JSON list of N, CA and C in Angstrom, two decimals:
[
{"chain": "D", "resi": 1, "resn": "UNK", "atom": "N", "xyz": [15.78, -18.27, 64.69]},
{"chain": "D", "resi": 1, "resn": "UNK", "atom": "CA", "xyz": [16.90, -18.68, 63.85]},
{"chain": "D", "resi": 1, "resn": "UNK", "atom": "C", "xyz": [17.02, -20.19, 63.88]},
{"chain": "D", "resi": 2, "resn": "UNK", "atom": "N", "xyz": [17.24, -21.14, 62.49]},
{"chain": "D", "resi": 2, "resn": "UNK", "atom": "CA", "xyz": [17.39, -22.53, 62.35]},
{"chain": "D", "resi": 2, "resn": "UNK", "atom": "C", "xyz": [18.75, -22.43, 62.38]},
{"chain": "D", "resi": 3, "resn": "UNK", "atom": "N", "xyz": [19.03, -23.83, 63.53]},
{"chain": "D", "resi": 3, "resn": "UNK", "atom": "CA", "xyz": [20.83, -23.85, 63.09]},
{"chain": "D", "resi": 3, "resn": "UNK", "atom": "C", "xyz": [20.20, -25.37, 62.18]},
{"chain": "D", "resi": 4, "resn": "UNK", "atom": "N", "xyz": [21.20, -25.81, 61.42]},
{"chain": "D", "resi": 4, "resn": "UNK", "atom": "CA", "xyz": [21.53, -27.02, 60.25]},
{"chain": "D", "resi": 4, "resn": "UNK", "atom": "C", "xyz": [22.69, -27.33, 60.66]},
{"chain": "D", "resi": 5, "resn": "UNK", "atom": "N", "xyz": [22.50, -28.47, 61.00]},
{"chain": "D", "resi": 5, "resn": "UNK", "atom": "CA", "xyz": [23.92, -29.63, 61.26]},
{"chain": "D", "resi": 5, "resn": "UNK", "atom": "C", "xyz": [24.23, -29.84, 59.97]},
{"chain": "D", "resi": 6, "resn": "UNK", "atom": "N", "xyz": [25.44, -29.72, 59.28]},
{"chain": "D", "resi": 6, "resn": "UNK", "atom": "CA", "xyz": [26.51, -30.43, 58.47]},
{"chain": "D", "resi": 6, "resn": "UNK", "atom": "C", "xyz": [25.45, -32.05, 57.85]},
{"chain": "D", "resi": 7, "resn": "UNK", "atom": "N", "xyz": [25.35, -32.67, 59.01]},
{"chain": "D", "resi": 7, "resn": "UNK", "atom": "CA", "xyz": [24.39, -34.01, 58.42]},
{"chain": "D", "resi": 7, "resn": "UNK", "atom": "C", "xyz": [23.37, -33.81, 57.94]},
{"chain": "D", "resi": 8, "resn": "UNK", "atom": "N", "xyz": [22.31, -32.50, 58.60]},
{"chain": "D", "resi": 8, "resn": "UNK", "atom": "CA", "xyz": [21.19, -32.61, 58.02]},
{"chain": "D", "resi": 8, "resn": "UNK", "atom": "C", "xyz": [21.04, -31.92, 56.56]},
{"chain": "D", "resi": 9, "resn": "UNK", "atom": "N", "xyz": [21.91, -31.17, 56.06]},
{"chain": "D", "resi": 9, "resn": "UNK", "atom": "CA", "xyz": [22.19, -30.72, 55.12]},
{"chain": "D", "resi": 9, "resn": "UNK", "atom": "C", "xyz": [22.54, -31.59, 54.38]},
{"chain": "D", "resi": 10, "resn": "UNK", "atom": "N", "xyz": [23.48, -32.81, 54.55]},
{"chain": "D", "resi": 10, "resn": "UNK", "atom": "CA", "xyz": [23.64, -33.30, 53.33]},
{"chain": "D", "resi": 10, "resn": "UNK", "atom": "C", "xyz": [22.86, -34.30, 53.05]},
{"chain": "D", "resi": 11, "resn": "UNK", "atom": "N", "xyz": [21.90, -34.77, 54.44]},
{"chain": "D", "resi": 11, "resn": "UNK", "atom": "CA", "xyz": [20.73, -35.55, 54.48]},
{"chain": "D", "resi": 11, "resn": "UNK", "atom": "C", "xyz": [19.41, -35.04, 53.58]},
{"chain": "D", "resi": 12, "resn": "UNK", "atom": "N", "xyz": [19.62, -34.28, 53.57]},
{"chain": "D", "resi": 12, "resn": "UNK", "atom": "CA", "xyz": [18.76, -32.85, 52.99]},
{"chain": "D", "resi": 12, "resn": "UNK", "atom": "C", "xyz": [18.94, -32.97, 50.98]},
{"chain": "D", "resi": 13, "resn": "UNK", "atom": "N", "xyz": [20.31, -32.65, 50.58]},
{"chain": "D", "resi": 13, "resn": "UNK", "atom": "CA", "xyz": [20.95, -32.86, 49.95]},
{"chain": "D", "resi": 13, "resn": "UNK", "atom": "C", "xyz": [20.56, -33.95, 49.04]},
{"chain": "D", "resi": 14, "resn": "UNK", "atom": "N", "xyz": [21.06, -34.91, 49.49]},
{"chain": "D", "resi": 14, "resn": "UNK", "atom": "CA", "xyz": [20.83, -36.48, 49.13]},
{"chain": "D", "resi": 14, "resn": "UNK", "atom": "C", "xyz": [19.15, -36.85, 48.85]},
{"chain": "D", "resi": 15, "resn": "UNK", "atom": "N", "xyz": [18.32, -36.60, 49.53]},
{"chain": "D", "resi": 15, "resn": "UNK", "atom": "CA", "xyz": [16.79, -36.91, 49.40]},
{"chain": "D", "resi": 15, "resn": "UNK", "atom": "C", "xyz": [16.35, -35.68, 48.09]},
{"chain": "D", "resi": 16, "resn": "UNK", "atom": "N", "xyz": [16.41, -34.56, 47.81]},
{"chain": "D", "resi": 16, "resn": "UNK", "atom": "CA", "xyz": [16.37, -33.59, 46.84]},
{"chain": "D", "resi": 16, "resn": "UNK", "atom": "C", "xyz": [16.89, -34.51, 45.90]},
{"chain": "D", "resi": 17, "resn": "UNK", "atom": "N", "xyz": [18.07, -34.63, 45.47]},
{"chain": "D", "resi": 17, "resn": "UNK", "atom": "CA", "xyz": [18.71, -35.00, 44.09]},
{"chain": "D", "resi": 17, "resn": "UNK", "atom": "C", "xyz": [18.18, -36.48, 44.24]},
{"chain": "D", "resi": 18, "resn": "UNK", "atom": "N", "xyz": [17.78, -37.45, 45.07]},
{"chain": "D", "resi": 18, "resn": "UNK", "atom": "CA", "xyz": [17.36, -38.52, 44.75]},
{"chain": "D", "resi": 18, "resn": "UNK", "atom": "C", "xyz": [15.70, -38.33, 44.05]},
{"chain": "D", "resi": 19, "resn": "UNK", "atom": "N", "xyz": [14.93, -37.73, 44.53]},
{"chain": "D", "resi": 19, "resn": "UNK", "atom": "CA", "xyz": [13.86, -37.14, 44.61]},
{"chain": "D", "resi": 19, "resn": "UNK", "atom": "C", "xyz": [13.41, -36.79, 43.09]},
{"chain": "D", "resi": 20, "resn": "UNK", "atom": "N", "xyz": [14.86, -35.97, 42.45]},
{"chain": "D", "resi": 20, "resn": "UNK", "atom": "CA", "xyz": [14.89, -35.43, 41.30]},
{"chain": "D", "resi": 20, "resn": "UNK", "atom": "C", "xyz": [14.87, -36.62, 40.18]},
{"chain": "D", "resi": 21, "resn": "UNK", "atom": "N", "xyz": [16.13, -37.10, 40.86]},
{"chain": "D", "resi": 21, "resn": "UNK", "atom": "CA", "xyz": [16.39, -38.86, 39.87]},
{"chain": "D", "resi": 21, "resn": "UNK", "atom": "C", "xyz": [15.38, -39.19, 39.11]},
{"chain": "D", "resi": 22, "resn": "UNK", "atom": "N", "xyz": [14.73, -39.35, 40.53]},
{"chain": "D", "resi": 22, "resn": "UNK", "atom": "CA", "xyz": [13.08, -40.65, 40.44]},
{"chain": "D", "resi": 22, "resn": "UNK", "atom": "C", "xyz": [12.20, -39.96, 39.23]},
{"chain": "D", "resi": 23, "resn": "UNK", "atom": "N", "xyz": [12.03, -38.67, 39.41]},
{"chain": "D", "resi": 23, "resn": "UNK", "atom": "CA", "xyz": [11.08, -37.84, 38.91]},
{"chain": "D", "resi": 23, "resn": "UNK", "atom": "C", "xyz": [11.59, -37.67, 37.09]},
{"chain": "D", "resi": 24, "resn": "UNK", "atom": "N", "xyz": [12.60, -37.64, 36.78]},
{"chain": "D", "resi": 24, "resn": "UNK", "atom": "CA", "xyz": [13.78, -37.85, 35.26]},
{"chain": "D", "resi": 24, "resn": "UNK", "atom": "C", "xyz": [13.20, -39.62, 35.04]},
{"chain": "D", "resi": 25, "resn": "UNK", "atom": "N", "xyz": [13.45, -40.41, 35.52]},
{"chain": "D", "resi": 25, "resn": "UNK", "atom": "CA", "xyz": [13.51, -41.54, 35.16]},
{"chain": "D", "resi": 25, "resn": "UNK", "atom": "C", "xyz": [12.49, -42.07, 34.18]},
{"chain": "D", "resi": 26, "resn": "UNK", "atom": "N", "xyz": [12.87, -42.73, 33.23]},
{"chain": "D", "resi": 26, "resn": "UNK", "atom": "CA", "xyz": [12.20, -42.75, 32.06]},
{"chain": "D", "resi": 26, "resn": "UNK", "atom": "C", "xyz": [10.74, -44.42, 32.59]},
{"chain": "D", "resi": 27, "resn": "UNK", "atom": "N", "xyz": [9.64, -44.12, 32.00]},
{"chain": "D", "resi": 27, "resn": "UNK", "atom": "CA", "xyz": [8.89, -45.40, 32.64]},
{"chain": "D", "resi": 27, "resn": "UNK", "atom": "C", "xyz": [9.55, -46.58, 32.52]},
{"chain": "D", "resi": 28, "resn": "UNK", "atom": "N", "xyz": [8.98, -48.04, 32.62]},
{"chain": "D", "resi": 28, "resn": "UNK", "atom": "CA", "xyz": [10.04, -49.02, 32.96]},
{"chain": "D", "resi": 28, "resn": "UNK", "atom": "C", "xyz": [9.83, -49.86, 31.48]},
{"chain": "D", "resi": 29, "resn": "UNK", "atom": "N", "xyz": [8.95, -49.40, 30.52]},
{"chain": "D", "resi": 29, "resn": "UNK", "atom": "CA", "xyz": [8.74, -49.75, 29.15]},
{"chain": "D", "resi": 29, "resn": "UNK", "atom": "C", "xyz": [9.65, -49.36, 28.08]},
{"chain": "D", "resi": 30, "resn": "UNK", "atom": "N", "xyz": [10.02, -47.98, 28.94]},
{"chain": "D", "resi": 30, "resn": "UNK", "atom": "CA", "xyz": [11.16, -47.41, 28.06]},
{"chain": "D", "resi": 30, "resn": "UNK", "atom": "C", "xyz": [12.34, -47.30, 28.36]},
{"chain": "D", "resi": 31, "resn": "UNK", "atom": "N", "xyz": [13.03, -48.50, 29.46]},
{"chain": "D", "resi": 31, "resn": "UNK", "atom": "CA", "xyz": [13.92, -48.49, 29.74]},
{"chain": "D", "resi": 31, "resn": "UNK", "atom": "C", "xyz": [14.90, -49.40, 28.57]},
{"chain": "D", "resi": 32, "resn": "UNK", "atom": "N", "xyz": [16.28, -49.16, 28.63]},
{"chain": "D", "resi": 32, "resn": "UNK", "atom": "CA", "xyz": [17.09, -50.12, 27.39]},
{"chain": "D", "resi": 32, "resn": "UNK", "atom": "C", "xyz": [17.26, -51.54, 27.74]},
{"chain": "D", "resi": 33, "resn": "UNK", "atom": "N", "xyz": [16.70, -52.00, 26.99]},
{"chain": "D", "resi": 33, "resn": "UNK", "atom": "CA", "xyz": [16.84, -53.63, 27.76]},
{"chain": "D", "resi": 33, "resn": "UNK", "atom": "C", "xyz": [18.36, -53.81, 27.91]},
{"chain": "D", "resi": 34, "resn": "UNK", "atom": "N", "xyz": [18.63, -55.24, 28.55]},
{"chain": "D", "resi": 34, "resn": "UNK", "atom": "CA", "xyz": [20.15, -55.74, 28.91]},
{"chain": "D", "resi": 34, "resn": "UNK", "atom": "C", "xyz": [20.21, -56.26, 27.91]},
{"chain": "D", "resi": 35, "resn": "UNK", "atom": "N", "xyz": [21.71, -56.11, 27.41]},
{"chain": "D", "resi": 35, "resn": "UNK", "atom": "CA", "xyz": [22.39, -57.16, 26.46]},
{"chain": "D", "resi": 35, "resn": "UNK", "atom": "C", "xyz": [22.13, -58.63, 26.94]},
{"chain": "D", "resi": 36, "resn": "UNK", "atom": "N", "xyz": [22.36, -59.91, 26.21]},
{"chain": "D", "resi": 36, "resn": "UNK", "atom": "CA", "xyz": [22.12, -60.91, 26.60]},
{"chain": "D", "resi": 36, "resn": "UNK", "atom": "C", "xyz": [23.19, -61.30, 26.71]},
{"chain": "D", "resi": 37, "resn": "UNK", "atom": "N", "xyz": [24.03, -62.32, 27.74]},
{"chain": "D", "resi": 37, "resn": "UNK", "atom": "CA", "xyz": [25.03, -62.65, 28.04]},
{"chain": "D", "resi": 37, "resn": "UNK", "atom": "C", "xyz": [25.25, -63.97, 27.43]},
{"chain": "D", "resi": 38, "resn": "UNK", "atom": "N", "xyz": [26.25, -63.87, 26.40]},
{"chain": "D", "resi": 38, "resn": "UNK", "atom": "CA", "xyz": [27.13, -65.40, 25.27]},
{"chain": "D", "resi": 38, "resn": "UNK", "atom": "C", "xyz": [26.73, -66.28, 26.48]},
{"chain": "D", "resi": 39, "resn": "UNK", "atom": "N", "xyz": [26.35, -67.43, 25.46]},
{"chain": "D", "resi": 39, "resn": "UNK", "atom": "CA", "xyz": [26.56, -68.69, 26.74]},
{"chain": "D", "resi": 39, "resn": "UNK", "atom": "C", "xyz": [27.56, -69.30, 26.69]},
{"chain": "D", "resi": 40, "resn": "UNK", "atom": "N", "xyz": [27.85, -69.76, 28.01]},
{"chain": "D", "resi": 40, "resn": "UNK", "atom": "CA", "xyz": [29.15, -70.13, 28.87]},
{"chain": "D", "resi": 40, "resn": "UNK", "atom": "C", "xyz": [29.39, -71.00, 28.24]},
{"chain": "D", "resi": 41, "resn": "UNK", "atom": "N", "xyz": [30.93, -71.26, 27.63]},
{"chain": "D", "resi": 41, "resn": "UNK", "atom": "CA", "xyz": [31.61, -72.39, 27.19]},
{"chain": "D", "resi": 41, "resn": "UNK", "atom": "C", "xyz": [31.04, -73.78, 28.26]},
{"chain": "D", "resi": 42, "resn": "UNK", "atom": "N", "xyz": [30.39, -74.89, 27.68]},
{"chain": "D", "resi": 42, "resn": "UNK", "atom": "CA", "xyz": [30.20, -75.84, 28.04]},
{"chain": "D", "resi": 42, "resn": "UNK", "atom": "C", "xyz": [31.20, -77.40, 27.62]},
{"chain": "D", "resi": 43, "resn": "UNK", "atom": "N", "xyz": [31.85, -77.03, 26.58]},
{"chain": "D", "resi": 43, "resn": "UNK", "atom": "CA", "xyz": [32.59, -78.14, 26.44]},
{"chain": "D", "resi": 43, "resn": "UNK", "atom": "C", "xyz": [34.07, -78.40, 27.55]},
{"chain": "D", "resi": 44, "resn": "UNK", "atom": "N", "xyz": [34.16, -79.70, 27.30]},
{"chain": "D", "resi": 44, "resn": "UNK", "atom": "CA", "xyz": [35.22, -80.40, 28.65]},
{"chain": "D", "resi": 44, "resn": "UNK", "atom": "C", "xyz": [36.15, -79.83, 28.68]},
{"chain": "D", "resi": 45, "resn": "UNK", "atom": "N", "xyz": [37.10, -79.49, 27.77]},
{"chain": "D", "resi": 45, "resn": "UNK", "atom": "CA", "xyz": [38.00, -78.95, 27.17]},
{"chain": "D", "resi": 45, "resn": "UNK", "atom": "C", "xyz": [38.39, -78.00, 27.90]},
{"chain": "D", "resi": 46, "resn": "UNK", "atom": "N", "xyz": [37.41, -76.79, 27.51]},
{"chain": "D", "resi": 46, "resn": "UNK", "atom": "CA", "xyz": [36.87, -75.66, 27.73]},
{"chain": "D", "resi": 46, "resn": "UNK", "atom": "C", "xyz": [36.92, -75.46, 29.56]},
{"chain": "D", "resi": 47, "resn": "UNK", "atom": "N", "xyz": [36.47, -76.42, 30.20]},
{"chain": "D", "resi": 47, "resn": "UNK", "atom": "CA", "xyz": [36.08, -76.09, 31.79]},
{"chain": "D", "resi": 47, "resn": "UNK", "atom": "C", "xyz": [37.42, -76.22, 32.47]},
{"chain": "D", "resi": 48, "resn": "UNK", "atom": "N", "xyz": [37.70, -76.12, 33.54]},
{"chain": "D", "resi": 48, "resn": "UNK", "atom": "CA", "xyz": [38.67, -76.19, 34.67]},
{"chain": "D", "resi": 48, "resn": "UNK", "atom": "C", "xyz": [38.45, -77.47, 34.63]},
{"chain": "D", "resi": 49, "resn": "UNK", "atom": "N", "xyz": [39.93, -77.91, 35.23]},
{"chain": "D", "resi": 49, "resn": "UNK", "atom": "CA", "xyz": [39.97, -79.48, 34.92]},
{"chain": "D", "resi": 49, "resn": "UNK", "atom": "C", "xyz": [39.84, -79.71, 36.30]},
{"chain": "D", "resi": 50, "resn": "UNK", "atom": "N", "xyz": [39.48, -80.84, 36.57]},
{"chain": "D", "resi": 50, "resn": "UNK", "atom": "CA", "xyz": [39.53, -81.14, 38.59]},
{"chain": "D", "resi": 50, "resn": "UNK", "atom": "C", "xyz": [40.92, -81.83, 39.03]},
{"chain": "D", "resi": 51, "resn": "UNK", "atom": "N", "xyz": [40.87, -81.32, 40.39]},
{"chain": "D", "resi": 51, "resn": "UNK", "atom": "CA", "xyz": [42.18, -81.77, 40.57]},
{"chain": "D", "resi": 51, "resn": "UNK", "atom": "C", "xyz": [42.39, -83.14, 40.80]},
{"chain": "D", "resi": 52, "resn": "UNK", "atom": "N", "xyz": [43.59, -82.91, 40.94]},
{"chain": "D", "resi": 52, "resn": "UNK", "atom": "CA", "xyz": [44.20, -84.77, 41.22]},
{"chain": "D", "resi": 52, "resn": "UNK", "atom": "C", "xyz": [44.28, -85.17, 42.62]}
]
């Protein structure tokens, strides 16, 4: 008879559904690229002023 600790079960758990993840995951060609992030207000105006 196997006893299973509570941990190794969910150790157990966790490596399966990660396991699964990996194996779903689409190649890295067909992943959605990132949006491109606006560029940062550069005018003076615009920035934090420094203190006094």
């Amino acid at each position: 008879m196997f006893v299973y600790t509570p941990e190794a079960v969910r150790a157990e758990t966790r490596y399966r559904q990660d396991r699964i993840r990996r194996d779903f995951l689409r190649p890295f060609w067909f992943q959605r690229g990132r949006k491109p992030e606006p560029p940062r207000p550069c005018a003076p105006e615009l920035r934090a002023r420094p203190a006094m």
